[in-house]
Coordinates of C-alpha atoms and ligand atoms in Angstrom, one line a residue:
X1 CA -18.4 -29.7 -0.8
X2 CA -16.1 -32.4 0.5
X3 CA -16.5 -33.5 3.9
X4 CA -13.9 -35.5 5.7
X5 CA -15.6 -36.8 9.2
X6 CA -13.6 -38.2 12.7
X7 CA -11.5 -40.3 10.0
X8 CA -9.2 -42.6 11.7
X9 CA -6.9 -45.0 9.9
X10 CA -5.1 -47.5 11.1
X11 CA -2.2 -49.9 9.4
X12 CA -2.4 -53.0 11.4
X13 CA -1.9 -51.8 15.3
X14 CA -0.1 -48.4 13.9
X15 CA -2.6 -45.3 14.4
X16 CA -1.7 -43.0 10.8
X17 CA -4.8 -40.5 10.9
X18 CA -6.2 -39.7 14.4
X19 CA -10.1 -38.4 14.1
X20 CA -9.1 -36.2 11.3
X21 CA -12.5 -33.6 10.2
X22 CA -11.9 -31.3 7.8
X23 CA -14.6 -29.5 4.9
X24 CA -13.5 -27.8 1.6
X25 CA -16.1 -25.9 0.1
X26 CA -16.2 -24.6 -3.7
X27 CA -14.0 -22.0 -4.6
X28 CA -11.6 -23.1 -1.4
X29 CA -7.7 -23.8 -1.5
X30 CA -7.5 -25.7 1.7
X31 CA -3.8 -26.6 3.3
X32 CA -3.2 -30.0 4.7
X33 CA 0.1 -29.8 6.3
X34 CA 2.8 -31.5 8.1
X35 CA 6.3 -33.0 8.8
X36 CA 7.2 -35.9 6.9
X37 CA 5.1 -39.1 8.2
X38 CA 2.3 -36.9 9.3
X39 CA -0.7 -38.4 7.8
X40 CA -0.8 -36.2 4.6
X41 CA -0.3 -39.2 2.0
X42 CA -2.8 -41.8 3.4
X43 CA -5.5 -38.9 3.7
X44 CA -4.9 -38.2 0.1
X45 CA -5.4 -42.1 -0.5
X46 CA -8.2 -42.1 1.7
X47 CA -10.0 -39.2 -0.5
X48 CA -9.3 -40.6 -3.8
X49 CA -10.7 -44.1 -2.6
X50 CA -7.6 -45.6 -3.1
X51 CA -7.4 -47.0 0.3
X52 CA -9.6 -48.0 2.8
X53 CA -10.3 -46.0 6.1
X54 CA -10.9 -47.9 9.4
X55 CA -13.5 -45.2 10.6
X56 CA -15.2 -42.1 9.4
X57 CA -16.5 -40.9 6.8
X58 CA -15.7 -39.2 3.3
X59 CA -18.1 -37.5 1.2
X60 CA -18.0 -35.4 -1.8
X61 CA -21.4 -33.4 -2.5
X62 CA -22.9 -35.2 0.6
X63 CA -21.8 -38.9 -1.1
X64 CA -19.0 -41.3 -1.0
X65 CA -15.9 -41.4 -3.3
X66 CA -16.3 -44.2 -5.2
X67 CA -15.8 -45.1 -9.2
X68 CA -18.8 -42.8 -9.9
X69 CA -17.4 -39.5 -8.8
X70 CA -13.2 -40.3 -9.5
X71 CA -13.7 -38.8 -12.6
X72 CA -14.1 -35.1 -11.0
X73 CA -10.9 -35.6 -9.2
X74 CA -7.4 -34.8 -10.2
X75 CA -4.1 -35.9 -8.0
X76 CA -0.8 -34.1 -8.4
X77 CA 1.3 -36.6 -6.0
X78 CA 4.3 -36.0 -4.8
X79 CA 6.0 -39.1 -6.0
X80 CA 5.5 -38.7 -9.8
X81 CA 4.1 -40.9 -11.6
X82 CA 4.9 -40.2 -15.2
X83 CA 5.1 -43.0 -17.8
X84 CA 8.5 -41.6 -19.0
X85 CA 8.2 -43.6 -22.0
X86 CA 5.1 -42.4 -23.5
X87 CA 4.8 -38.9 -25.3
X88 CA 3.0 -36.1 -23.8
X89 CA -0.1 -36.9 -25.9
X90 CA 0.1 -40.6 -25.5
X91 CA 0.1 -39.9 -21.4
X92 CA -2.9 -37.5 -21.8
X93 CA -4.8 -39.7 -23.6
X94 CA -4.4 -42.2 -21.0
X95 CA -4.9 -40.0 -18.1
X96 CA -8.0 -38.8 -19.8
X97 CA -9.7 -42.3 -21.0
X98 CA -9.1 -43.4 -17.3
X99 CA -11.2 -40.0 -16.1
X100 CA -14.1 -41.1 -18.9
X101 CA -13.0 -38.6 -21.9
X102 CA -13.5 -38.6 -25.3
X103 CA -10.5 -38.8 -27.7
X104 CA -11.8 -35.5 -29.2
X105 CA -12.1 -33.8 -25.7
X106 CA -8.9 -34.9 -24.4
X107 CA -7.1 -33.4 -27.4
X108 CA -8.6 -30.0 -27.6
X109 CA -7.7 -29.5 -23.7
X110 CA -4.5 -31.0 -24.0
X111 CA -3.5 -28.4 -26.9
X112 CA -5.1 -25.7 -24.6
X113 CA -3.3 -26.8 -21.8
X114 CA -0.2 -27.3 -23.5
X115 CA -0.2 -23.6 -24.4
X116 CA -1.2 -22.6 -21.2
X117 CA 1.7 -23.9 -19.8
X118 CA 4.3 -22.7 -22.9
X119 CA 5.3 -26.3 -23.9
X120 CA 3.0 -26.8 -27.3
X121 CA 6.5 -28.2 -29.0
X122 CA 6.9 -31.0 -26.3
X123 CA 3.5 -32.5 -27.4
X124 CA 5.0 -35.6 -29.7
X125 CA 8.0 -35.6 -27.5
X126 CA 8.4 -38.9 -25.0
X127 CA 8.1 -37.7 -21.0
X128 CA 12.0 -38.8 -20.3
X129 CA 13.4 -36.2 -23.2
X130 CA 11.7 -33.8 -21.1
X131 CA 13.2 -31.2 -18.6
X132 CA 12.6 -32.0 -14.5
X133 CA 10.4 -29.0 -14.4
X134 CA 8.2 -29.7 -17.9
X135 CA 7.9 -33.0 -16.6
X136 CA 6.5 -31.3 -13.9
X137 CA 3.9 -29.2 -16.0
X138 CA 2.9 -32.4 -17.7
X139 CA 2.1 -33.8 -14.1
X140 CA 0.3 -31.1 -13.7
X141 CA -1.9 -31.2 -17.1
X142 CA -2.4 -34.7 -16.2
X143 CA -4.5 -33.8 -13.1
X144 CA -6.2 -31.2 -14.3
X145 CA -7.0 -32.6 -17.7
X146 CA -10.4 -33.4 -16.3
X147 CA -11.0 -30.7 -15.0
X148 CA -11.6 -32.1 -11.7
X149 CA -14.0 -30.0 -9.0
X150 CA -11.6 -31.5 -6.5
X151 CA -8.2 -31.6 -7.1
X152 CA -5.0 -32.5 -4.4
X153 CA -2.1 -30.8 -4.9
X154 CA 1.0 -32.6 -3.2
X155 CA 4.0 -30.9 -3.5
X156 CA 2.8 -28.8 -6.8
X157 CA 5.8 -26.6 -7.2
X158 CA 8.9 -29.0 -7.2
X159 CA 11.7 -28.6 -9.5
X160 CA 10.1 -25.4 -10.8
X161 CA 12.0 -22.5 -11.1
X162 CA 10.5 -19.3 -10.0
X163 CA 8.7 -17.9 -13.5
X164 CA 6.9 -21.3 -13.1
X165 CA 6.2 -21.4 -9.8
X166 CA 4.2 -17.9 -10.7
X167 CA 2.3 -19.8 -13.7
X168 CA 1.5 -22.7 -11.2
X169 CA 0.3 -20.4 -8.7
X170 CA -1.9 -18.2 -11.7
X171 CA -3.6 -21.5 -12.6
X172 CA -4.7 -22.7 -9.2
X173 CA -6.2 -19.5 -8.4
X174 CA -8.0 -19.2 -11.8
X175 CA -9.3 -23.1 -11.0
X176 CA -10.4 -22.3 -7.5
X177 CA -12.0 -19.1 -8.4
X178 CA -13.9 -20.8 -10.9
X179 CA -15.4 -23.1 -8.3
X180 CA -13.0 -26.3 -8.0
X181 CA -12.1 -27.4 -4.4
X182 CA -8.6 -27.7 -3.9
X183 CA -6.3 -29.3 -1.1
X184 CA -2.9 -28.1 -1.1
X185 CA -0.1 -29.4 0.3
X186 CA 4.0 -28.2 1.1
X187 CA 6.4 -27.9 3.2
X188 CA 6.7 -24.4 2.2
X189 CA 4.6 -22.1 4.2
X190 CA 5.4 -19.5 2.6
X191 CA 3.7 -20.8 -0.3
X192 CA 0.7 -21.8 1.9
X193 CA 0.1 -19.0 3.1
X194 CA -0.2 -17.5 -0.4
X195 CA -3.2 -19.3 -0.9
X196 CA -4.6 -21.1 1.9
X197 CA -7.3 -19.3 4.1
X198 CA -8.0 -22.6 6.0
X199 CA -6.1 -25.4 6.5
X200 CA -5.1 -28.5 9.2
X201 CA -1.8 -29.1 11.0
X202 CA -1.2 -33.0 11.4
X203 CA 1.8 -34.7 13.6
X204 CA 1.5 -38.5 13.9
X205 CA -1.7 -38.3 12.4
X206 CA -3.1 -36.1 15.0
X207 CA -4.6 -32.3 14.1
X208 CA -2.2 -29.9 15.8
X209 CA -3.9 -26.8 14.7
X210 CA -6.6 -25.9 12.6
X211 CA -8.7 -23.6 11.4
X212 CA -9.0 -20.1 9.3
X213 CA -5.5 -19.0 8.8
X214 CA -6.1 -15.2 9.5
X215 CA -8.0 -15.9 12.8
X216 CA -5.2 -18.4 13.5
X217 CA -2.3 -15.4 12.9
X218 CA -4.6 -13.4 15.1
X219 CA -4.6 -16.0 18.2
X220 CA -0.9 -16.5 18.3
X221 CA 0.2 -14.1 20.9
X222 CA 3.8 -14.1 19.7
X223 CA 4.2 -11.3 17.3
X224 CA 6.8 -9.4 15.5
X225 CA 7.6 -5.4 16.1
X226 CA 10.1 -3.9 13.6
X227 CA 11.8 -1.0 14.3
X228 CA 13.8 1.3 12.7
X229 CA 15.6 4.5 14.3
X230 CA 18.1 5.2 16.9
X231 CA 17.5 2.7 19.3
X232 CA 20.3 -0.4 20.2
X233 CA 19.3 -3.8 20.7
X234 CA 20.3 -4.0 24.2
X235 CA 17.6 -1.2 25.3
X236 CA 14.8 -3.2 23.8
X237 CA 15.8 -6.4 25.1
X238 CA 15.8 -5.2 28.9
X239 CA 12.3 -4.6 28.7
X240 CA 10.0 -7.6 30.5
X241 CA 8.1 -9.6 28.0
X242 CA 11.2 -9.2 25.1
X243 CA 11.4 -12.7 23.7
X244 CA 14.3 -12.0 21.2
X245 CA 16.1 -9.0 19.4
X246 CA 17.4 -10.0 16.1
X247 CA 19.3 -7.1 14.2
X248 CA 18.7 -7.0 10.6
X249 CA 20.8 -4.7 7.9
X250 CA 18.8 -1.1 9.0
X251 CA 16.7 -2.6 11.5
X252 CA 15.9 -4.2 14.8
X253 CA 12.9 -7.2 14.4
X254 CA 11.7 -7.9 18.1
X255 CA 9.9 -11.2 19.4
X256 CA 7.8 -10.3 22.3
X257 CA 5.6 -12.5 24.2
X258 CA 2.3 -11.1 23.5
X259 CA 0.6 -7.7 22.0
X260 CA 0.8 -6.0 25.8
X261 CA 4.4 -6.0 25.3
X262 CA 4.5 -3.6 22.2
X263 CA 2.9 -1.3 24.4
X264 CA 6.1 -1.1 26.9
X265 CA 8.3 -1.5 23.6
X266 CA 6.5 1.7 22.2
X267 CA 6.6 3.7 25.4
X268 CA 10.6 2.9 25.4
X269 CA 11.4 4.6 22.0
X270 CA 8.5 7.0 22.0
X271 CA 10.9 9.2 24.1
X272 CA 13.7 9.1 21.3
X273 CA 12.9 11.7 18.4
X274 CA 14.3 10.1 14.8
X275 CA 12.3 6.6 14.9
X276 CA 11.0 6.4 11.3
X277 CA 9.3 2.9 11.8
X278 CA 7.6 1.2 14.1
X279 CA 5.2 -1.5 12.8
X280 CA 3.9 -4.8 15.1
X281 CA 3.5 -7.8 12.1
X282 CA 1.5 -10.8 12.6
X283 CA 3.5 -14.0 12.6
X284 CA 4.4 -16.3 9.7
X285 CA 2.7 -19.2 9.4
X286 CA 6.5 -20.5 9.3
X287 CA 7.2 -19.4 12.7
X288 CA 3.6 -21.2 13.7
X289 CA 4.4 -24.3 12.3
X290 CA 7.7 -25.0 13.7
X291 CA 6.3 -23.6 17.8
X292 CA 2.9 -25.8 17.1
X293 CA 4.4 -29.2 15.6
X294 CA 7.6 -28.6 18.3
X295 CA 5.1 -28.5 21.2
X296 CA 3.4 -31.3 20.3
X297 CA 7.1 -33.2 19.1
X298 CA 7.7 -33.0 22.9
X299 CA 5.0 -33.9 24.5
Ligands
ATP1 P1 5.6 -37.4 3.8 O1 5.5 -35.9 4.0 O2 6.9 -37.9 4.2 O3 5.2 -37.8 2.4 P2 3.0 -38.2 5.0 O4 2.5 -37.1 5.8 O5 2.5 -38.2 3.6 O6 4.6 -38.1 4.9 P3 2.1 -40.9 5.2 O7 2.8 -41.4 4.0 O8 0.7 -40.8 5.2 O9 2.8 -39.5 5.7 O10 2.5 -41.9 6.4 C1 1.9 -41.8 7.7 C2 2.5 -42.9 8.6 O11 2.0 -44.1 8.2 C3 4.0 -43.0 8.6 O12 4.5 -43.3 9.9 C4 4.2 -44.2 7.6 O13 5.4 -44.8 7.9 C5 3.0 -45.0 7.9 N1 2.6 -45.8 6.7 C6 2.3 -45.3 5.5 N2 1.9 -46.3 4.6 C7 2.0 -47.4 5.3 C8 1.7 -48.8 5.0 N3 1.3 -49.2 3.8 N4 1.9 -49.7 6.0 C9 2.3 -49.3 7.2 N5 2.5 -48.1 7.6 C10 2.4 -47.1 6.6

């Protein structure tokens, strides 16, 4: 398990990570979020042991990161770091020495990887020749090529298009499913929430939010109804506790305050006779985000 305990780092007098605790266990995709400048990157530095942190404590399997245990950890950063001048191979083999793997080793993951990822041609090929999004898949192969038990994803799916954001997402569920830790990080929470059933909200270093995603969806007292029938929006939005009425193509999506609110919203069209739908969603971790990180932008 990795353990991150009341971390604090500080660049001279400037506080970057506040008393940051999190744990990812095996088997976990954990979500480290937040708006540019949050905190994310020096964590990630802190973890790998590539910079120092001025309190706290990080362990992996109840001890430090150090030299000794580097080699079960794969990076994706988000600034790539791709030695554009070396072939695929050439960069593997470096990545992999570096992580303490034989020549042998390294070559028959590579050529699995490599077809994993549907870019067995590009293996002699140097890194610049290379498209922005294979580029990208030879990032990834890069950090997995160990495969690490705890691997940090930073940005994993830019420059892919779609078909490879899907083959991204298949291999990180295949690697946490067979037992790595992984730490996930994007500013698209849509793709967060795909994966992520825990994570931590940071703003100026400080945790905003955190927890178990579902329990944190549950919490939120602002939720969604849909509705679709004869009803206008400006019936619906008289009614106390009506946040917002947005009208969508064929329906009506309604913000209210909190879940006592459906119950008037209900009693309003239960009256009418052709309402086909009526369904109250949870809230998008989007929609979390942005209230959580603007409350705390203010303050
Ligand atoms: P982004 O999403 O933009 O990559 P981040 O969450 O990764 O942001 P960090 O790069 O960890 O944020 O930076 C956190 C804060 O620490 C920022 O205010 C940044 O300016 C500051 N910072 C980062 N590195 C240094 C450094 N070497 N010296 C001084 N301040 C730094």
């Amino acid at each position: 398990m990795l353990k991150v305990e009341h971390v604090t780092k500080y660049y001279g007098d400037f506080l970057a990570v506040d008393d940051l605790s999190f744990e990812v266990k095996p088997g976990e995709i954990f979500g480290l979020l937040g708006v540019n400048g949050a905190g994310k990157t020096t964590t990630f530095r802190m973890i790998m042991g590539l910079l120092d942190m001025s309190s706290g404590s990080i362990t992996l399997d109840g001890k430090p990161i150090d030299y000794d245990v580097t080699d079960q950890i794969g990076f994706l950063t988000e600034e790539r770091s791709l030695l554009t001048k070396m072939t695929v191979k050439e960069q593997c083999l470096f990545y992999g020495t570096l992580k303490g793997m034989s020549k042998e080793k390294i070559l028959s993951r590579l050529d699995e990887l490599l077809a994993r990822f549907e870019i067995s041609e590009y293996k002699d090929k140097k890194i610049k020749e290379l498209s922005k999004g294979n580029q990208q898949k030879v990032q990834f192969i890069t950090a997995i090529i160990n495969d690490p038990r705890l691997l940090i994803l930073d940005e994993p799916f830019s420059g892919l298009d779609p078909f490879n954001v899907e083959l991204f997402k298949r291999e990180i569920v295949e690697m946490s499913q067979k037992g790595s830790m992984i730490i996930f990080s994007s500013h698209r929470m849509e793709h967060v929430e795909l994966f992520c059933k825990k994570l931590v909200i940071l703003l100026h270093g400080k945790t905003v939010l955190k927890g178990d995603l579902k329990k944190i969806k549950q919490d939120y007292r602002k939720k969604t109804i849909l509705i679709k029938g004869d009803v206008t929006k400006e019936e619906i939005e008289k009614i106390d506790g009506v946040v917002e009425v947005i009208e969508k193509a064929d329906e009506l999506e309604v913000k209210i305050a909190n879940m006592d609110v459906s119950e008037k919203v209900f009693h309003k069209i239960s009256k009418k006779k052709d309402i086909t739908k009526f369904v109250v969603e949870e809230p998008s971790l989007n929609e979390i985000f942005i209230e959580k990180v603007g409350e705390s932008y203010e303050k």
